[in-house]
Coordinates of C-alpha atoms in Angstrom, one line a residue:
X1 CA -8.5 21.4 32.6
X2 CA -9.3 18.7 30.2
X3 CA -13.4 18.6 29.2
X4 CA -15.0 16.1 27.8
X5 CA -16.6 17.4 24.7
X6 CA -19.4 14.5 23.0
X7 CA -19.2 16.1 19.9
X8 CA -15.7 14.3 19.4
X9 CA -16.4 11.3 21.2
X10 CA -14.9 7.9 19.5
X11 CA -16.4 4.9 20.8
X12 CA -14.2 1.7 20.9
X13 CA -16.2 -1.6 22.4
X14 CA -14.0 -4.1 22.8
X15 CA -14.3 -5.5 19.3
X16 CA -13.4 -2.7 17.7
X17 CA -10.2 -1.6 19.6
X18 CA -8.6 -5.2 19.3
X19 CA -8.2 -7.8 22.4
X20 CA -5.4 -9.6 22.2
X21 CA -2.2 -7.6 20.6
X22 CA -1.0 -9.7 17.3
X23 CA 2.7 -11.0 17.3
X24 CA 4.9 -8.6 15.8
X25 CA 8.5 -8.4 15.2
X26 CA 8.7 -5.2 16.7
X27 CA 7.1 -5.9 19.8
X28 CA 9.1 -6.5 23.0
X29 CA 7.2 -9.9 23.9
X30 CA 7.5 -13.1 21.9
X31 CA 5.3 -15.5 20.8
X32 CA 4.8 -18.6 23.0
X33 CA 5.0 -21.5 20.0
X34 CA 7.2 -19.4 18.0
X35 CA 7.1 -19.5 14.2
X36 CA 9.7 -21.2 12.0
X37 CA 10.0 -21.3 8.5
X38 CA 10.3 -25.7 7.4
X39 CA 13.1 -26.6 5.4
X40 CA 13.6 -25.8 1.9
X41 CA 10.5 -24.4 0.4
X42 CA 7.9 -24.6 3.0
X43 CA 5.2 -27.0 4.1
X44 CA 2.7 -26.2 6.7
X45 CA 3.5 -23.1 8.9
X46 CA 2.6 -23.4 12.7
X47 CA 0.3 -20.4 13.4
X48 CA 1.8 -18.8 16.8
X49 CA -0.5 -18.3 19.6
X50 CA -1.5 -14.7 21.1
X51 CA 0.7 -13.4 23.6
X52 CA -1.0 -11.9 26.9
X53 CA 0.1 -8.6 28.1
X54 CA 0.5 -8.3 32.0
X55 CA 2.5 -6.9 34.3
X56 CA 2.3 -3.1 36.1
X57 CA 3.3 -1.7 32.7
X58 CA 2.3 -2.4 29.0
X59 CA 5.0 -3.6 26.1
X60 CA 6.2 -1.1 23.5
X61 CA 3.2 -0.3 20.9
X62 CA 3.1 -3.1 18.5
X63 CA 3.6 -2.4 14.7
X64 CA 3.1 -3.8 11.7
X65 CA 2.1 -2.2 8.2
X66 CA -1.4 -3.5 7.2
X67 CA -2.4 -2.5 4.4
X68 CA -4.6 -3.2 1.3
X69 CA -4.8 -2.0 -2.2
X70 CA -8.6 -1.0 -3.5
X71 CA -8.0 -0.5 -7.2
X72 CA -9.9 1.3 -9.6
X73 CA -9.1 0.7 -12.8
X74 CA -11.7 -1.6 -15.1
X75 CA -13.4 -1.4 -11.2
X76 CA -11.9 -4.0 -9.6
X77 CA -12.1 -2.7 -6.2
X78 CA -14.2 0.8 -6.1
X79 CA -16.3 2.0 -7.3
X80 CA -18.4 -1.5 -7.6
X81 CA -19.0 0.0 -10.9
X82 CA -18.5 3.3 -13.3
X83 CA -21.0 6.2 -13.0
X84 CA -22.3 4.8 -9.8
X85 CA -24.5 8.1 -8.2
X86 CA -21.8 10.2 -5.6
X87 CA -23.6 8.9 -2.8
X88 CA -23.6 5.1 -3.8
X89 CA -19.6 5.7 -4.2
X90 CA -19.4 7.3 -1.0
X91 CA -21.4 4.8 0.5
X92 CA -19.2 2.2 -1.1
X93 CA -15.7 3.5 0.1
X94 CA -17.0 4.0 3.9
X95 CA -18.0 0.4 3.2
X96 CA -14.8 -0.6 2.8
X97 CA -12.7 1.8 5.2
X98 CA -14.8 0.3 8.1
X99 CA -14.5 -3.2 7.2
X100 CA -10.6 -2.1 6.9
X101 CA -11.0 -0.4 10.6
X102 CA -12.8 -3.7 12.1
X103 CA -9.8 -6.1 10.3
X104 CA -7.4 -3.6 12.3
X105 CA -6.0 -3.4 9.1
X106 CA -4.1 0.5 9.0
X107 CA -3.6 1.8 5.4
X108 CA -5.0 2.3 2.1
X109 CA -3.3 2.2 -1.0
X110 CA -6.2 3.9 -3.3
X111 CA -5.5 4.3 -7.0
X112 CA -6.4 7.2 -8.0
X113 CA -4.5 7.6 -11.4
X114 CA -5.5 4.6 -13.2
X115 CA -4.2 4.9 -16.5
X116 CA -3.5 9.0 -17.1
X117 CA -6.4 9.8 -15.6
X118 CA -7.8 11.0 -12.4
X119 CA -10.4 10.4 -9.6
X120 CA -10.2 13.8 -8.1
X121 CA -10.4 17.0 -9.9
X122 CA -7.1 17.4 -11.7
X123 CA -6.0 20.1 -14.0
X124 CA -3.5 17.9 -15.7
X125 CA -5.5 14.5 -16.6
X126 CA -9.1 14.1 -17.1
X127 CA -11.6 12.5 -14.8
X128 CA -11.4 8.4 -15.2
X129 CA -14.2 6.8 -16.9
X130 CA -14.0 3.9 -14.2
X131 CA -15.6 6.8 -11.7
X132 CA -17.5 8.4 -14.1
X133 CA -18.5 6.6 -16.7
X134 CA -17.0 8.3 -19.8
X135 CA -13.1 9.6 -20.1
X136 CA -13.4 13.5 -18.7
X137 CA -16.7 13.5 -17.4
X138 CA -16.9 15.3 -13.9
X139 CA -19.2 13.6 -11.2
X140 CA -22.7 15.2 -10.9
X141 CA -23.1 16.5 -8.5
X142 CA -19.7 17.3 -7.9
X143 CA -17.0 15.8 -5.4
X144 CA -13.8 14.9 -4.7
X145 CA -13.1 11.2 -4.4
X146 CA -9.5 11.6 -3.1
X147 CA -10.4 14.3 -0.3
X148 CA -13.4 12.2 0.9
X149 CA -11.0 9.0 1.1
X150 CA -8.1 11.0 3.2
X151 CA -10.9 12.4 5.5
X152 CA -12.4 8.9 6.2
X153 CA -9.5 6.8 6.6
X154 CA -8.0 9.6 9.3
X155 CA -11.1 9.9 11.1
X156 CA -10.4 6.4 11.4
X157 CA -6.7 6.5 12.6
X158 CA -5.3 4.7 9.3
X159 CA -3.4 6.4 6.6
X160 CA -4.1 6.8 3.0
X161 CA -1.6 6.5 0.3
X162 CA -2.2 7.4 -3.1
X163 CA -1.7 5.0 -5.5
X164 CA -0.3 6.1 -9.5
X165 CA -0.1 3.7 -12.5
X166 CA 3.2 5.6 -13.6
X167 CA 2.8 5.1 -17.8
X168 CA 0.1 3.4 -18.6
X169 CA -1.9 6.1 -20.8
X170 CA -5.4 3.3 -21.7
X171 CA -6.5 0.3 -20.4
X172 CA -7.7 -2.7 -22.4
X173 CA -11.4 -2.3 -20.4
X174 CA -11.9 1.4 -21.0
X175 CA -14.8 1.8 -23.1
X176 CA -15.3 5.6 -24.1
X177 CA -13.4 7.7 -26.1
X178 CA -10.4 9.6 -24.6
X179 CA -11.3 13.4 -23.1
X180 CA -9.6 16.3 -25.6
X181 CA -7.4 16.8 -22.4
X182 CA -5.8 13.7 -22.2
X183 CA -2.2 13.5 -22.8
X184 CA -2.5 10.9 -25.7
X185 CA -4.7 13.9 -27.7
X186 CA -2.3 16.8 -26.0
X187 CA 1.2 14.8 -26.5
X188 CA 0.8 12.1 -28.9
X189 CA 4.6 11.9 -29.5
X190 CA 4.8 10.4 -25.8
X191 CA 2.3 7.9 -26.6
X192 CA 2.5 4.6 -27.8
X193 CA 0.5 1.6 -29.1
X194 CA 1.0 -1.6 -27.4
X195 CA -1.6 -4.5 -28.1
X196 CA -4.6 -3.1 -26.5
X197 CA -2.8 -1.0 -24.3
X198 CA -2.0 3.0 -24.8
X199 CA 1.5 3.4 -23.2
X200 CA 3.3 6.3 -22.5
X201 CA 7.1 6.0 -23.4
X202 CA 9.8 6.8 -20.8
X203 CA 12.1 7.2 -23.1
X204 CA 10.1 10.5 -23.9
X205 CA 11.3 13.0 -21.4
X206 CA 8.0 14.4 -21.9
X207 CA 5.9 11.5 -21.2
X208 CA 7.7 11.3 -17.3
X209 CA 7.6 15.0 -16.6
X210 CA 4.0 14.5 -16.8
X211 CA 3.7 11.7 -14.6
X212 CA 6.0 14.0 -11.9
X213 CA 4.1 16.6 -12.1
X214 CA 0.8 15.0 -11.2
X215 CA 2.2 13.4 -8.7
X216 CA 3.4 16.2 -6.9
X217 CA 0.7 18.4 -7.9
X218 CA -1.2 15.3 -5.4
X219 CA 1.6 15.8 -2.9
X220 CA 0.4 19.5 -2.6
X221 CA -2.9 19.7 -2.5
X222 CA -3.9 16.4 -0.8
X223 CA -3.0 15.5 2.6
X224 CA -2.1 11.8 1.8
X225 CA 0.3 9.6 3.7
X226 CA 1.7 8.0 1.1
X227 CA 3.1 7.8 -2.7
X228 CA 2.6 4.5 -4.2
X229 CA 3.6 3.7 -7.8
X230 CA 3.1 -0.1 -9.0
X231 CA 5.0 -2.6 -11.3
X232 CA 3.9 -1.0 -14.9
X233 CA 7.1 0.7 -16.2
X234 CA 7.9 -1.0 -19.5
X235 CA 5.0 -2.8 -20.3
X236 CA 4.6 -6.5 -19.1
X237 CA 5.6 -8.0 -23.0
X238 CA 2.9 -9.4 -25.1
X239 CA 2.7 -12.1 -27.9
X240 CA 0.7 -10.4 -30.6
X241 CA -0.9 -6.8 -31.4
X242 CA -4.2 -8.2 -30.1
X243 CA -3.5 -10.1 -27.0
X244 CA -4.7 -8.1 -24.3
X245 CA -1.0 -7.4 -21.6
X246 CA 1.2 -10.4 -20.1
X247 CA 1.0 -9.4 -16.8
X248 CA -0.9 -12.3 -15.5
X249 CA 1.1 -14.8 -17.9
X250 CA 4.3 -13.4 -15.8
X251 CA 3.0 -15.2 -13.0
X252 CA 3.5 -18.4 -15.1
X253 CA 7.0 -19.6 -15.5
X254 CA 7.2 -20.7 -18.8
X255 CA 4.8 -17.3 -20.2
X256 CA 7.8 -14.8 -20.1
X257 CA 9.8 -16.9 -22.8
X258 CA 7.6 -16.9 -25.4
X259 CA 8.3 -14.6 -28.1
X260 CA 7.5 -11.2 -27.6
X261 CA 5.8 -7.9 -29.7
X262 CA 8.9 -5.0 -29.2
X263 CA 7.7 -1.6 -27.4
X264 CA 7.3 0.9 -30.3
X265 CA 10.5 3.3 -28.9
X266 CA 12.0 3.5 -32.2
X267 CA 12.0 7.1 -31.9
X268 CA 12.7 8.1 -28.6
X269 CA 16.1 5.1 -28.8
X270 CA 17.3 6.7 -32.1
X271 CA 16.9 10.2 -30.6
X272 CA 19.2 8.9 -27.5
X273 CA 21.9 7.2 -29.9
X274 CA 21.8 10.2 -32.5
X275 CA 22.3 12.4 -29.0
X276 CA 25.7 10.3 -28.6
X277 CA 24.3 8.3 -25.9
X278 CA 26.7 5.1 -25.0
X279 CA 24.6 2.6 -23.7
X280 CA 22.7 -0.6 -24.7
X281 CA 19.2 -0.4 -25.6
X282 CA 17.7 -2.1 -22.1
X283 CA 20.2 -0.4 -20.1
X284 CA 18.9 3.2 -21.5
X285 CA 15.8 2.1 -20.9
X286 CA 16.3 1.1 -17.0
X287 CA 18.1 4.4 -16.5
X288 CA 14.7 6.2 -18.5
X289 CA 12.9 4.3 -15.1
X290 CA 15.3 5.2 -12.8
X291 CA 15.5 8.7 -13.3
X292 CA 11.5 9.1 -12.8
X293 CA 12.2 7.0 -9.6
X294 CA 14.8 9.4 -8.1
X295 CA 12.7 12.7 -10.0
X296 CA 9.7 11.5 -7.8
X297 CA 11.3 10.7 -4.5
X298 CA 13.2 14.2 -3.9
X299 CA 10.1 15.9 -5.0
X300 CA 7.7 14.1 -2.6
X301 CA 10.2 15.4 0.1
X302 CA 11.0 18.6 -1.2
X303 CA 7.5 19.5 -0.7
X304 CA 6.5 17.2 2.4
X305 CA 9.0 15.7 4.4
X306 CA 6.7 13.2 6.3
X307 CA 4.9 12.1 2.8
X308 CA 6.0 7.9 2.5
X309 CA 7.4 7.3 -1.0
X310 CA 6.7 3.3 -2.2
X311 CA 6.8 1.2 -4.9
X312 CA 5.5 -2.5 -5.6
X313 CA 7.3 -4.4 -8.2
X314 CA 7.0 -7.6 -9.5
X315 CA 8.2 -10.1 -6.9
X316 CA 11.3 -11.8 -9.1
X317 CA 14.7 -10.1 -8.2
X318 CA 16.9 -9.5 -11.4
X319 CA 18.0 -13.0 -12.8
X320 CA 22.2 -12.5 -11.9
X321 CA 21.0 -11.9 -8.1
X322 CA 18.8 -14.7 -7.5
X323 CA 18.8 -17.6 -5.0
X324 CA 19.4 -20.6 -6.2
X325 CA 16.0 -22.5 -7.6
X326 CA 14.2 -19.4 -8.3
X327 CA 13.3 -18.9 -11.7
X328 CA 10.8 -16.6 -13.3
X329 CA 10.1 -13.6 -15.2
X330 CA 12.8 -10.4 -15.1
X331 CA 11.5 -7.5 -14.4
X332 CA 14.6 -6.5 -14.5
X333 CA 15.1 -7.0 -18.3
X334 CA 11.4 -7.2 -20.0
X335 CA 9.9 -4.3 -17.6
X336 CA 13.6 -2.2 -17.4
X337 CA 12.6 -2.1 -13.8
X338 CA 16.0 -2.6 -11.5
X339 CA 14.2 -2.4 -7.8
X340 CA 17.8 -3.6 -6.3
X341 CA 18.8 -0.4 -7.3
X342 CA 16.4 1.9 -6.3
X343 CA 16.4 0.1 -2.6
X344 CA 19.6 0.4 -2.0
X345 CA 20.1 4.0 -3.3
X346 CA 17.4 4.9 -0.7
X347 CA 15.2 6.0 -3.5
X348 CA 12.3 4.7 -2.0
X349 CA 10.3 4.5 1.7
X350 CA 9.2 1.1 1.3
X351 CA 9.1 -1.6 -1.1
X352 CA 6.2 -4.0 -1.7
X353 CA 7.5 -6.7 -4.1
X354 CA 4.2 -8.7 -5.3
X355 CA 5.2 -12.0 -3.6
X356 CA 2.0 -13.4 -5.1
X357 CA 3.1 -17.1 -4.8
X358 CA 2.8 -19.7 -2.4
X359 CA 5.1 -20.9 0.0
X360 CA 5.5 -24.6 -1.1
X361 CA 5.7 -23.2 -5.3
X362 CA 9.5 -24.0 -5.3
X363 CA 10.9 -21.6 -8.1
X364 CA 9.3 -18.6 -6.7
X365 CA 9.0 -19.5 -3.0
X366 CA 7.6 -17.0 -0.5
X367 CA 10.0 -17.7 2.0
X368 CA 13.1 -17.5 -0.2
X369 CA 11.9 -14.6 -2.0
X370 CA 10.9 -12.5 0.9
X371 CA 14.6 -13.1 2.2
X372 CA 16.3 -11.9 -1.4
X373 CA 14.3 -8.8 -1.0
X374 CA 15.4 -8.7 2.7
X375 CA 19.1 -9.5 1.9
X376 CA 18.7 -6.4 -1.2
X377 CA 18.2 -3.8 1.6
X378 CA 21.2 -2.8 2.3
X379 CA 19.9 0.9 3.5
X380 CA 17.3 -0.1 6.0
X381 CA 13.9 0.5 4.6
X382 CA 10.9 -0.8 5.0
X383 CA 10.2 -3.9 3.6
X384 CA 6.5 -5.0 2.9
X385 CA 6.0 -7.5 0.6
X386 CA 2.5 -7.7 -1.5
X387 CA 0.3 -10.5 -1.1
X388 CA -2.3 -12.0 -3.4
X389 CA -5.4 -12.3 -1.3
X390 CA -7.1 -12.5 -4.0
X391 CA -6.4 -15.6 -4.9
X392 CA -7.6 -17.3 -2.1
X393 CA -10.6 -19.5 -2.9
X394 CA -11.0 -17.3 -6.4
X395 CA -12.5 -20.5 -8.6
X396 CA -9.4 -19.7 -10.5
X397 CA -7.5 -22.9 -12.2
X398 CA -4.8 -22.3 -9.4
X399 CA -6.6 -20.8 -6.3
X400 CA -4.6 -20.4 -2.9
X401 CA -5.4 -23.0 0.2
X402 CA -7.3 -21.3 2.7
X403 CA -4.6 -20.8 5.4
X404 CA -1.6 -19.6 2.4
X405 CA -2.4 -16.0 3.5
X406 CA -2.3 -16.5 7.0
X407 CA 0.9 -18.5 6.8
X408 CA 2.5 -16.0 4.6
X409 CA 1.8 -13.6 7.3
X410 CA 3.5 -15.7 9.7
X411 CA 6.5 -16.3 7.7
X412 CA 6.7 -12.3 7.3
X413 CA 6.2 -11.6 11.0
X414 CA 9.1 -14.6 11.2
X415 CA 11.6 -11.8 9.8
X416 CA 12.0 -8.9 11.9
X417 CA 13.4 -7.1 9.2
X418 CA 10.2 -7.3 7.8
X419 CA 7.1 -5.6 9.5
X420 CA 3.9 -5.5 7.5
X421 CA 2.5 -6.6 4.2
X422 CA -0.2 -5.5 1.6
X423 CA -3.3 -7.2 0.6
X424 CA -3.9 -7.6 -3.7
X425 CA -6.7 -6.3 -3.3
X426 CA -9.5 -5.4 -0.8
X427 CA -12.5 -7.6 -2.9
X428 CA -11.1 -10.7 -1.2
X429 CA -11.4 -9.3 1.9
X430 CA -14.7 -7.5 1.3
X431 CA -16.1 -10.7 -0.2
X432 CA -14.9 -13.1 3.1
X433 CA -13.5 -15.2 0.1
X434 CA -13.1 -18.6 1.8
X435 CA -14.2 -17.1 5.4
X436 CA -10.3 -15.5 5.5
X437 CA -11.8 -12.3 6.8
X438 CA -13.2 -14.1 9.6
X439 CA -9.6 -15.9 10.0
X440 CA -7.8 -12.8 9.7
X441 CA -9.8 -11.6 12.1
X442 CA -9.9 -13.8 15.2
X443 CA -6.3 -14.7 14.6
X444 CA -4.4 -12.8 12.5
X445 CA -5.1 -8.8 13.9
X446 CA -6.9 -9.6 16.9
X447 CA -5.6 -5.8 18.0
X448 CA -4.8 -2.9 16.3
X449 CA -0.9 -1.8 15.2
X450 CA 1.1 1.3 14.9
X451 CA 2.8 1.6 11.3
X452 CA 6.1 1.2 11.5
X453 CA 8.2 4.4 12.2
X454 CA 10.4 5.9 9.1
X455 CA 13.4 7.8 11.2
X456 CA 14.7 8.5 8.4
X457 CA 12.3 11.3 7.1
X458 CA 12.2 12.9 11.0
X459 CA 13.0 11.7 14.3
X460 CA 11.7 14.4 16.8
X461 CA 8.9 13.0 19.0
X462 CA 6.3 14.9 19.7
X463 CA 5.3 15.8 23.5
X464 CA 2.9 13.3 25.8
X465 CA -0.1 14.4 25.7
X466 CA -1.9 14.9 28.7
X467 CA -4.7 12.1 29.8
X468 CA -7.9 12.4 32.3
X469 CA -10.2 8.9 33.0
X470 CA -13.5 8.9 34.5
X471 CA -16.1 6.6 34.7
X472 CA -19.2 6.9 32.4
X473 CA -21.8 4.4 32.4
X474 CA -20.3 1.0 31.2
X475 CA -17.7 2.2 29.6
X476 CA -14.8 4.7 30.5
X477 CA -13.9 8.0 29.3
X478 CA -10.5 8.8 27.7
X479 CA -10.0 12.7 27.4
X480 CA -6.7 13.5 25.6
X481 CA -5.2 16.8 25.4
X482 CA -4.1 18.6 21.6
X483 CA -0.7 17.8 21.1
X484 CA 1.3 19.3 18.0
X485 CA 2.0 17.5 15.5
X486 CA 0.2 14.2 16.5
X487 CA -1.7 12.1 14.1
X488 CA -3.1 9.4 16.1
X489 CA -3.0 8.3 19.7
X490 CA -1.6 4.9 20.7
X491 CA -3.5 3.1 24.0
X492 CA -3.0 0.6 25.6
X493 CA -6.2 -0.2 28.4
X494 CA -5.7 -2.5 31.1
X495 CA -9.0 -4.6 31.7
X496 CA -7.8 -6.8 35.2
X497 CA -4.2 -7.6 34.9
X498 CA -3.9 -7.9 30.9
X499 CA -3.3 -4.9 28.4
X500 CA -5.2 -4.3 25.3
X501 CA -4.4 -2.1 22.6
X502 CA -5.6 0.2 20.1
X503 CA -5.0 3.2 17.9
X504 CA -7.5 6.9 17.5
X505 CA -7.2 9.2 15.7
X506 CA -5.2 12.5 17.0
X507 CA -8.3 14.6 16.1
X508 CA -10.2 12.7 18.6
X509 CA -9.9 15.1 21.9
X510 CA -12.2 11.9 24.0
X511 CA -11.8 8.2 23.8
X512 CA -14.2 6.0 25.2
X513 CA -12.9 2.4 26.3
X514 CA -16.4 -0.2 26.1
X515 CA -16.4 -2.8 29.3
X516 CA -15.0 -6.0 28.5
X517 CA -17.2 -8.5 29.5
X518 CA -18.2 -6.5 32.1
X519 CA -14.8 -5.8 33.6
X520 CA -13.5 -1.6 32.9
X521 CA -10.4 -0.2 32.0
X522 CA -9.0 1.0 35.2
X523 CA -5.4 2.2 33.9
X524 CA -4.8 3.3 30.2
X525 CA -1.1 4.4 29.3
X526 CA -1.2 6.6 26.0
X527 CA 1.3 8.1 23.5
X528 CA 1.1 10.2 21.0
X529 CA 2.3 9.1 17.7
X530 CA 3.4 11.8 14.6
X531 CA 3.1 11.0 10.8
X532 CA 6.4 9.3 10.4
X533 CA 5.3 7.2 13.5
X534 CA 7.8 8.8 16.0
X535 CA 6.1 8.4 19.3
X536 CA 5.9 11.0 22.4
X537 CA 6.8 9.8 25.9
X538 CA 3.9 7.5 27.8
X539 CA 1.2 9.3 29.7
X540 CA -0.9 7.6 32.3
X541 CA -4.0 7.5 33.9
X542 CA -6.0 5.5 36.5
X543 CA -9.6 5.6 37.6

């Protein structure tokens, strides 16, 4: 006998568990103005219409990765500032988990190694001065950042990834002096000087043992979704010992060919060649990256199985591999990061290549580089490309139009090789920056979305739960047996003849369904969904 306990009730009005379902690739109904990609680079992309969901049964679950990134470092995204009191912080990241939550947005990359340093209690790395306020300085009273985020974004059916800046030891913004414990003081061998950037070298097998074993030291204790490394391997080159990084000037075509300051490996290359090592200089260097790529994608698995493994590098594929009329910065050669390999030796879950311009910018089109990345995937794994959100309506010299973002997502949901995308980064969205939120919102994810499954780390469904209705008030109530192994629920609500769908949380034992404009659910059809997004057969009820 199923009860219905009100000390686990989750309350979803009709705003909050989505109306209309969002068009998605995945999704066994189409669009009714279909999207298409113009000619060439791109002009204007037609924004499909919302499909309506009738009929005596629902449509599979749609899916689609939605994700953002909320950075820490120099406090970009959280917390609003350093040494902010724990319960301003706290106050701050359930800020932006429910405006994630109300966007129907379903994942959070979180940094939470900013430049070797931590934002949860870490035997290996000192606290981060962008939390605290000073390198090493634990938060009074104590807490743990990381734990907090994990239990907030699953209370809220959305996953959490943790994101790791893989070798960057100091950032130009930090301020205080570096904590005794920090592996520049510990290790200074494995750390280099670059401009105004500390660096560990991965030519130092040191320097990426370290960075392996915090990661999985996360993997263990934390129950996180996700493993998410970003584009700084190598570091982006720089002109002169005092210019800050040329990361932003890679964006810029004609920035990566100006003449460069060489990464202080001296030491770690002669040790290599003196070692009788046989290749080049940048080649040793890739295969340096690569074997940290590999190191940290068996590990993840060999200690969790179900724990998503990505990585976002810069958009630009390696220069002998690109389309024609794409030009641009090579990661491939000046960041000794070869993502074409690493995709298609399945060292990876997902990639999210920062595809941060716009659609009609002919040398580094959206469309065309969305489909190198697509073509590169020989293995079949996800493909989510970055987006920079943040640009949109950022009183920068070259701001995006208002609808890029949403036609980007269009062109993506064009592909169905590709479902999902990321947002660079949560302010934008936080902010409303040129009232996108608002036209994310009523057009974009006017429903909720599964993420996309990933066979490949487990394909055993877990059981259909077992589903009781009954009226309460204006509103009815969803009670949901346990089911093993179940992270969330998928529902789908039938409100007259149309289906509406949204996601809970598998901890949830009660759902409650809000009228819609006076009219109740009277059927709901429910699944239950495991952490690799295999989902159980359908269970049904009606009032």
């Amino acid at each position: 006998m199923l009860a219905f306990d009100r000390n686990k009730r989750l309350l979803l009005s009709a705003g909050a568990a989505g109306v209309l379902a969002a068009v998605l690739s995945s999704c066994s109904t189409t669009p009714t103005r279909p999207v298409e990609t113009p000619a060439g680079t791109g002009g204007p992309v037609p924004h499909p219409e919302p499909p309506h969901f009738t009929g005596e049964q629902p449509p599979a679950a749609p899916r689609e990765f939605r994700a953002a990134w909320v950075s820490t470092v120099a406090n970009i995204d959280w917390p609003s500032r350093s040494n902010l009191p724990p319960a301003k912080q706290q106050a701050e990241a359930i800020a932006i988990l429910d405006r994630a939550k109300a966007l129907n947005l379903n994942a959070i990359v979180l940094q939470v190694r900013p430049s070797a340093d931590a934002i949860y209690p870490s035997k290996l790395e000192p606290w981060s001065e962008f939390l605290t306020g000073r390198s090493g300085k634990e938060p009074q009273p104590a807490w743990d950042p990381l734990q907090f985020w994990i239990a907030q974004a699953h209370a809220r059916g959305m996953e959490l990834h943790a994101w790791f800046n893989p070798y960057r030891a100091r950032h130009s913004a930090a301020r205080t002096p570096l904590a005794k414990e920090h592996i520049a003081n510990t290790n200074p061998q494995a750390v280099k000087t670059y401009g105004k950037f500390l660096w560990m070298d991965p030519g130092e097998e040191a320097a990426s043992q370290h960075t392996l074993n915090v990661i999985l030291d996360v993997v263990r204790r934390y129950d996180i979704d996700g493993v998410h490394i970003d584009d700084y391997f190598y570091p982006y080159p720089i002109e002169a010992p005092g210019a800050p990084g040329g990361e932003a000037a890679a964006l810029d075509t004609p920035a990566w060919q100006k003449p460069e300051l060489e990464f202080p490996d001296q030491s770690s290359w002669q040790r290599y060649v003196q070692g009788g090592g046989t290749l080049d200089r940048a080649s040793w260097r890739r295969q340096n990256v690569d074997k940290l790529i590999e190191q940290i994608y068996t590990g993840i698995h060999r200690e969790k199985a179900w724990v998503k493994f990505g990585i976002s590098p810069f958009g630009i594929g390696r220069p002998d591999r690109r389309p024609p009329g794409i030009a641009g910065f090579s990661q491939y050669d000046k960041l000794y990061a070869d993502a074409e390999t690493w995709l298609q030796k399945g060292w990876l879950d997902y990639l999210s290549p920062q595809l941060y311009w716009p659609i009609a910018q002919a040398p580094q089109a959206y469309p065309v580089l969305l489909d190198y990345w697509l073509g590169q995937n020989t293995r079949g794994r996800h493909v989510w490309p970055g987006l920079f959100t943040s640009r949109t309506a950022d009183g920068s010299g070259k701001p995006f139009g208002q609808d890029e973002i949403q036609q980007q997502i269009d062109v993506t949901r064009s592909r169905p090789a590709a479902q999902g995308h990321v947002h660079f980064s949560m302010a934008a969205l936080m902010q409303n920056r040129g009232g996108l939120y608002d036209r994310l919102k009523s057009e974009s994810y006017q429903s909720a979305a599964l993420v996309p499954a990933t066979p490949w780390l487990g394909d055993t469904a877990p059981e259909a739960p077992t589903v009781a209705v009954k009226r309460d008030g204006k509103a009815v109530c969803v009670a949901l047996g346990p089911v093993k192994n179940a992270a969330r629920y998928a529902i789908w609500a039938r409100y007259g003849d149309e289906w509406r769908f949204t996601v809970a949380p598998a901890t949830k034992n009660e759902v409650v369904l809000a009228d819609l404009a006076g009219v109740p659910a009277r059927a709901v059809v429910v699944t239950a969904v495991d952490r690799v997004g295999n989902e159980s057969p359908r269970a049904s009820a009606r009032l």
